[in-house]
CSV table of C-alpha atoms in Angstrom, one decimal:
chain,number,residue,atom,x,y,z
A,14,MET,CA,-84.7,-167.3,141.2
A,15,LYS,CA,-87.0,-168.9,138.6
A,16,LEU,CA,-86.9,-165.8,136.5
A,17,ARG,CA,-83.1,-165.7,136.6
A,18,GLN,CA,-82.9,-169.4,135.7
A,19,ALA,CA,-85.3,-168.8,132.8
A,20,ALA,CA,-83.3,-165.9,131.6
A,21,PHE,CA,-80.0,-167.8,131.9
A,22,ALA,CA,-81.5,-170.8,130.0
A,23,ALA,CA,-82.7,-168.5,127.2
A,24,LEU,CA,-79.4,-166.7,127.0
A,25,SER,CA,-77.5,-170.0,126.9
A,26,LEU,CA,-79.9,-171.2,124.2
A,27,ALA,CA,-79.4,-168.1,122.0
A,28,ILE,CA,-75.6,-168.3,122.5
A,29,SER,CA,-75.5,-171.9,121.5
A,30,HIS,CA,-77.5,-171.1,118.4
A,31,VAL,CA,-75.1,-168.3,117.5
A,32,GLN,CA,-72.1,-170.6,117.9
A,33,ARG,CA,-73.6,-172.8,115.2
A,34,THR,CA,-73.1,-169.9,112.8
A,35,TYR,CA,-69.7,-169.4,111.2
A,36,ALA,CA,-68.4,-166.9,108.7
A,37,SER,CA,-65.3,-165.9,106.9
A,38,ALA,CA,-64.7,-162.3,106.0
A,39,LEU,CA,-61.8,-161.8,103.6
A,40,THR,CA,-60.2,-159.2,101.3
A,41,THR,CA,-58.3,-160.6,98.3
A,42,ALA,CA,-56.6,-159.2,95.2
A,43,ILE,CA,-57.5,-160.9,92.0
A,44,PRO,CA,-54.9,-160.4,89.2
A,45,ALA,CA,-56.0,-159.6,85.7
A,46,GLY,CA,-57.1,-162.5,83.6
A,47,GLN,CA,-57.3,-164.9,86.5
A,48,LYS,CA,-60.0,-166.8,88.5
A,49,MET,CA,-60.0,-167.4,92.3
A,50,CYS,CA,-62.3,-169.7,94.2
A,51,PHE,CA,-63.2,-170.1,97.9
A,52,TYR,CA,-65.1,-172.8,99.6
A,53,ALA,CA,-67.5,-173.3,102.4
A,54,GLU,CA,-68.5,-176.7,103.9
A,55,VAL,CA,-72.2,-177.4,104.6
A,56,ASP,CA,-72.9,-180.4,106.9
A,57,LYS,CA,-76.7,-180.2,107.0
A,58,GLU,CA,-79.4,-179.7,104.5
A,59,LYS,CA,-81.6,-176.6,104.5
A,60,GLU,CA,-78.8,-174.5,106.1
A,61,LYS,CA,-78.7,-170.9,105.2
A,62,ILE,CA,-75.7,-169.6,103.2
A,63,GLY,CA,-75.0,-165.8,103.2
A,64,PHE,CA,-72.8,-164.5,100.4
A,65,TYR,CA,-71.7,-160.8,100.3
A,66,PHE,CA,-69.0,-159.2,98.1
A,67,ALA,CA,-68.0,-155.7,97.0
A,68,VAL,CA,-65.2,-154.6,94.6
A,69,GLN,CA,-63.1,-152.1,96.5
A,70,SER,CA,-60.7,-151.0,93.7
A,71,GLY,CA,-59.6,-151.7,90.2
A,72,GLY,CA,-61.0,-150.7,86.8
A,73,THR,CA,-64.7,-149.8,86.9
A,74,PHE,CA,-65.2,-151.7,90.2
A,75,ASP,CA,-66.9,-154.7,88.6
A,76,ILE,CA,-66.2,-158.5,88.5
A,77,ASP,CA,-67.7,-161.8,87.4
A,78,PHE,CA,-68.7,-164.3,90.0
A,79,GLU,CA,-70.5,-167.7,90.3
A,80,VAL,CA,-71.5,-170.0,93.1
A,81,ARG,CA,-71.6,-173.8,92.6
A,82,ASP,CA,-73.1,-176.5,94.8
A,83,PRO,CA,-71.4,-179.9,95.7
A,84,ARG,CA,-72.8,-181.3,92.4
A,85,ASP,CA,-70.9,-178.6,90.5
A,86,VAL,CA,-74.1,-177.0,89.4
A,87,VAL,CA,-74.2,-173.2,89.1
A,88,ILE,CA,-76.8,-171.9,91.6
A,89,LEU,CA,-75.9,-168.2,91.3
A,90,ASP,CA,-73.8,-166.1,88.9
A,91,GLY,CA,-73.3,-162.6,87.7
A,92,LYS,CA,-71.4,-160.6,85.1
A,93,GLN,CA,-69.6,-157.3,85.7
A,94,GLU,CA,-71.2,-156.9,89.2
A,95,ARG,CA,-69.9,-154.2,91.6
A,96,GLN,CA,-71.3,-155.8,94.7
A,97,GLY,CA,-74.0,-158.3,95.9
A,98,ASP,CA,-75.7,-159.6,99.0
A,99,TYR,CA,-77.4,-163.0,98.7
A,100,ILE,CA,-79.1,-165.5,101.0
A,101,MET,CA,-79.4,-169.1,99.7
A,102,THR,CA,-80.7,-172.4,101.1
A,103,ALA,CA,-78.3,-175.4,100.9
A,104,ASN,CA,-80.2,-178.3,99.4
A,105,HIS,CA,-77.2,-180.6,99.4
A,106,ILE,CA,-74.6,-181.5,101.9
A,107,GLY,CA,-71.0,-180.9,100.8
A,108,GLU,CA,-68.6,-178.2,99.6
A,109,TYR,CA,-69.9,-175.0,98.0
A,110,SER,CA,-67.6,-173.0,95.8
A,111,PHE,CA,-67.6,-169.2,95.4
A,112,CYS,CA,-65.5,-168.0,92.5
A,113,PHE,CA,-64.5,-164.6,91.2
A,114,GLU,CA,-63.2,-164.1,87.6
A,115,ASN,CA,-61.2,-161.1,86.4
A,116,ASP,CA,-61.1,-162.2,82.7
A,117,MET,CA,-62.5,-158.9,81.3
A,118,SER,CA,-59.4,-157.0,82.5
A,119,THR,CA,-56.0,-157.4,80.9
A,120,ILE,CA,-54.0,-155.1,83.1
A,121,THR,CA,-55.8,-154.1,86.2
A,122,GLU,CA,-56.2,-156.3,89.3
A,123,LYS,CA,-59.4,-156.1,91.4
A,124,LEU,CA,-59.5,-155.9,95.2
A,125,VAL,CA,-62.6,-157.7,96.4
A,126,ASP,CA,-64.0,-157.7,100.0
A,127,PHE,CA,-66.3,-160.7,100.6
A,128,ASP,CA,-68.1,-162.6,103.4
A,129,ILE,CA,-69.3,-166.2,103.3
A,130,MET,CA,-71.6,-167.2,106.2
A,131,VAL,CA,-73.2,-170.6,106.9
A,132,GLU,CA,-76.0,-170.6,109.4
A,133,SER,CA,-78.4,-173.4,110.7
A,134,GLU,CA,-82.0,-172.6,109.8
A,135,PRO,CA,-84.0,-174.2,112.7
A,136,ARG,CA,-83.6,-173.1,116.3
A,137,LYS,CA,-82.9,-175.4,119.1
A,138,GLU,CA,-85.8,-176.6,121.3
A,139,THR,CA,-86.1,-174.9,124.7
A,140,PRO,CA,-84.7,-177.1,127.5
A,141,GLY,CA,-86.7,-177.7,130.6
A,142,LYS,CA,-90.4,-177.8,131.2
A,143,PRO,CA,-92.4,-175.6,128.8
A,144,SER,CA,-94.7,-174.4,131.7
A,145,GLN,CA,-91.7,-173.0,133.5
A,146,LEU,CA,-89.6,-171.4,130.8
A,147,SER,CA,-91.7,-170.9,127.7
A,148,GLU,CA,-93.0,-167.4,128.5
A,149,HIS,CA,-89.7,-166.0,129.7
A,150,THR,CA,-87.4,-167.7,127.2
A,151,SER,CA,-89.5,-166.9,124.2
A,152,ALA,CA,-89.5,-163.1,125.0
A,153,LEU,CA,-85.7,-163.0,125.8
A,154,GLU,CA,-84.9,-165.2,122.8
A,155,GLU,CA,-86.8,-163.0,120.4
A,156,SER,CA,-85.1,-159.9,121.8
A,157,ILE,CA,-81.7,-161.5,121.3
A,158,PHE,CA,-82.5,-162.5,117.7
A,159,LYS,CA,-83.8,-159.0,117.0
A,160,LEU,CA,-80.6,-157.6,118.4
A,161,ASN,CA,-78.6,-160.0,116.2
A,162,GLY,CA,-80.5,-158.9,113.1
A,163,MET,CA,-79.9,-155.2,114.0
A,164,LEU,CA,-76.2,-155.8,114.4
A,165,SER,CA,-76.1,-157.6,111.1
A,166,SER,CA,-77.8,-154.7,109.5
A,167,ILE,CA,-75.3,-152.3,111.0
A,168,GLU,CA,-72.4,-154.4,109.9
A,169,ARG,CA,-73.8,-154.4,106.3
A,170,SER,CA,-74.2,-150.6,106.4
A,171,GLN,CA,-70.6,-150.3,107.6
A,172,LYS,CA,-69.4,-152.5,104.8
A,173,TYR,CA,-71.4,-150.4,102.3
A,174,PHE,CA,-69.9,-147.1,103.5
A,175,HIS,CA,-66.5,-148.7,103.6
A,176,THR,CA,-66.9,-149.7,99.9
A,177,ARG,CA,-68.1,-146.2,99.0
A,178,GLU,CA,-65.2,-144.7,100.7
A,179,ASN,CA,-62.7,-146.9,98.9
A,180,ARG,CA,-64.3,-146.2,95.6
A,181,GLY,CA,-64.4,-142.5,96.2
A,182,PHE,CA,-60.7,-142.5,97.3
A,183,SER,CA,-59.8,-144.5,94.1
A,184,ILE,CA,-61.6,-142.0,91.9
A,185,VAL,CA,-60.0,-139.0,93.7
A,186,LYS,CA,-56.5,-140.6,93.3
A,187,SER,CA,-57.1,-141.3,89.7
A,188,THR,CA,-58.3,-137.7,89.0
A,189,HIS,CA,-55.3,-136.3,90.9
A,190,ASP,CA,-52.9,-138.4,88.9
A,191,ARG,CA,-54.5,-137.3,85.6
A,192,ILE,CA,-54.4,-133.6,86.6
A,193,PHE,CA,-50.7,-134.0,87.6
A,194,TRP,CA,-49.7,-135.5,84.3
A,195,TYR,CA,-51.8,-133.1,82.3
A,196,SER,CA,-50.1,-130.1,84.1
A,197,PHE,CA,-46.7,-131.7,83.6
A,198,LEU,CA,-47.3,-132.2,79.9
A,199,GLU,CA,-48.7,-128.7,79.7
A,200,CYS,CA,-45.6,-127.2,81.2
A,201,ILE,CA,-43.4,-129.2,78.9
A,202,GLY,CA,-45.5,-128.0,75.9
A,203,ILE,CA,-45.2,-124.3,77.0
A,204,VAL,CA,-41.4,-124.6,77.5
A,205,GLY,CA,-41.1,-126.4,74.1
A,206,MET,CA,-43.2,-123.7,72.4
A,207,ALA,CA,-41.0,-120.9,74.0
A,208,CYS,CA,-37.8,-122.6,72.8
A,209,ALA,CA,-39.3,-123.1,69.3
A,210,GLN,CA,-40.2,-119.4,69.1
A,211,VAL,CA,-36.7,-118.4,70.1
A,212,TYR,CA,-35.3,-120.7,67.5
A,213,VAL,CA,-37.6,-119.5,64.8
A,214,LEU,CA,-36.8,-115.8,65.5
A,215,GLN,CA,-33.1,-116.5,65.4
A,216,THR,CA,-33.4,-118.4,62.2
A,217,PHE,CA,-35.5,-115.6,60.7
A,218,PHE,CA,-33.1,-112.8,61.5
A,219,ASN,CA,-30.0,-114.8,60.6
A,220,ARG,CA,-31.1,-116.1,57.2
A,221,THR,CA,-29.3,-115.3,54.1
A,222,GLY,CA,-26.3,-114.3,56.2
A,223,ARG,CA,-27.7,-110.8,57.0
A,224,LYS,CA,-27.9,-109.7,60.6
A,225,TYR,CA,-30.4,-107.2,62.0
A,226,LYS,CA,-30.2,-105.4,65.3
A,227,VAL,CA,-33.4,-105.5,67.3
């Protein structure tokens, strides 16, 4: 019974810690020449902020970005980046902004997949008497946090392959369209050359009013 109670207490502790973590995974289209910002609220200092993004389609799959703290100070930025995965420590309480700029493009919009996560850094203290729960809770808690880390790694890998798939599909579609229009223009050119040859031959044999039988 004591072992079950210890395991239940450790599991409740880990779940309560996971509930303190919140994230927002979104996909948005950023039109050409525009800037879009998203915000995350931090209510405690030294919290961890995770920021991931990847350009799924549009142009050369790059975009400008910047992250500002509640004092409107730039703490992270990049130019013409295809994707990024960052972990930051919030030194100030308030609203953090995450902005994407598509100023370098005048026609093409960019489709961006991004994830903003805010997570408390310290773990909660283990409830109950340390002599009764410390040994069991520590082992179970560490196992749960390791599983959480492995799941996060798998999720990142899935996002990476999803991005590669979208980029590959975009390249294949662009190549297919180019081949189609090249073949279409080539057919028009061949038909035009055939018509021009017929016209030249008719003009050659009908010039000066003389007709020849071929």
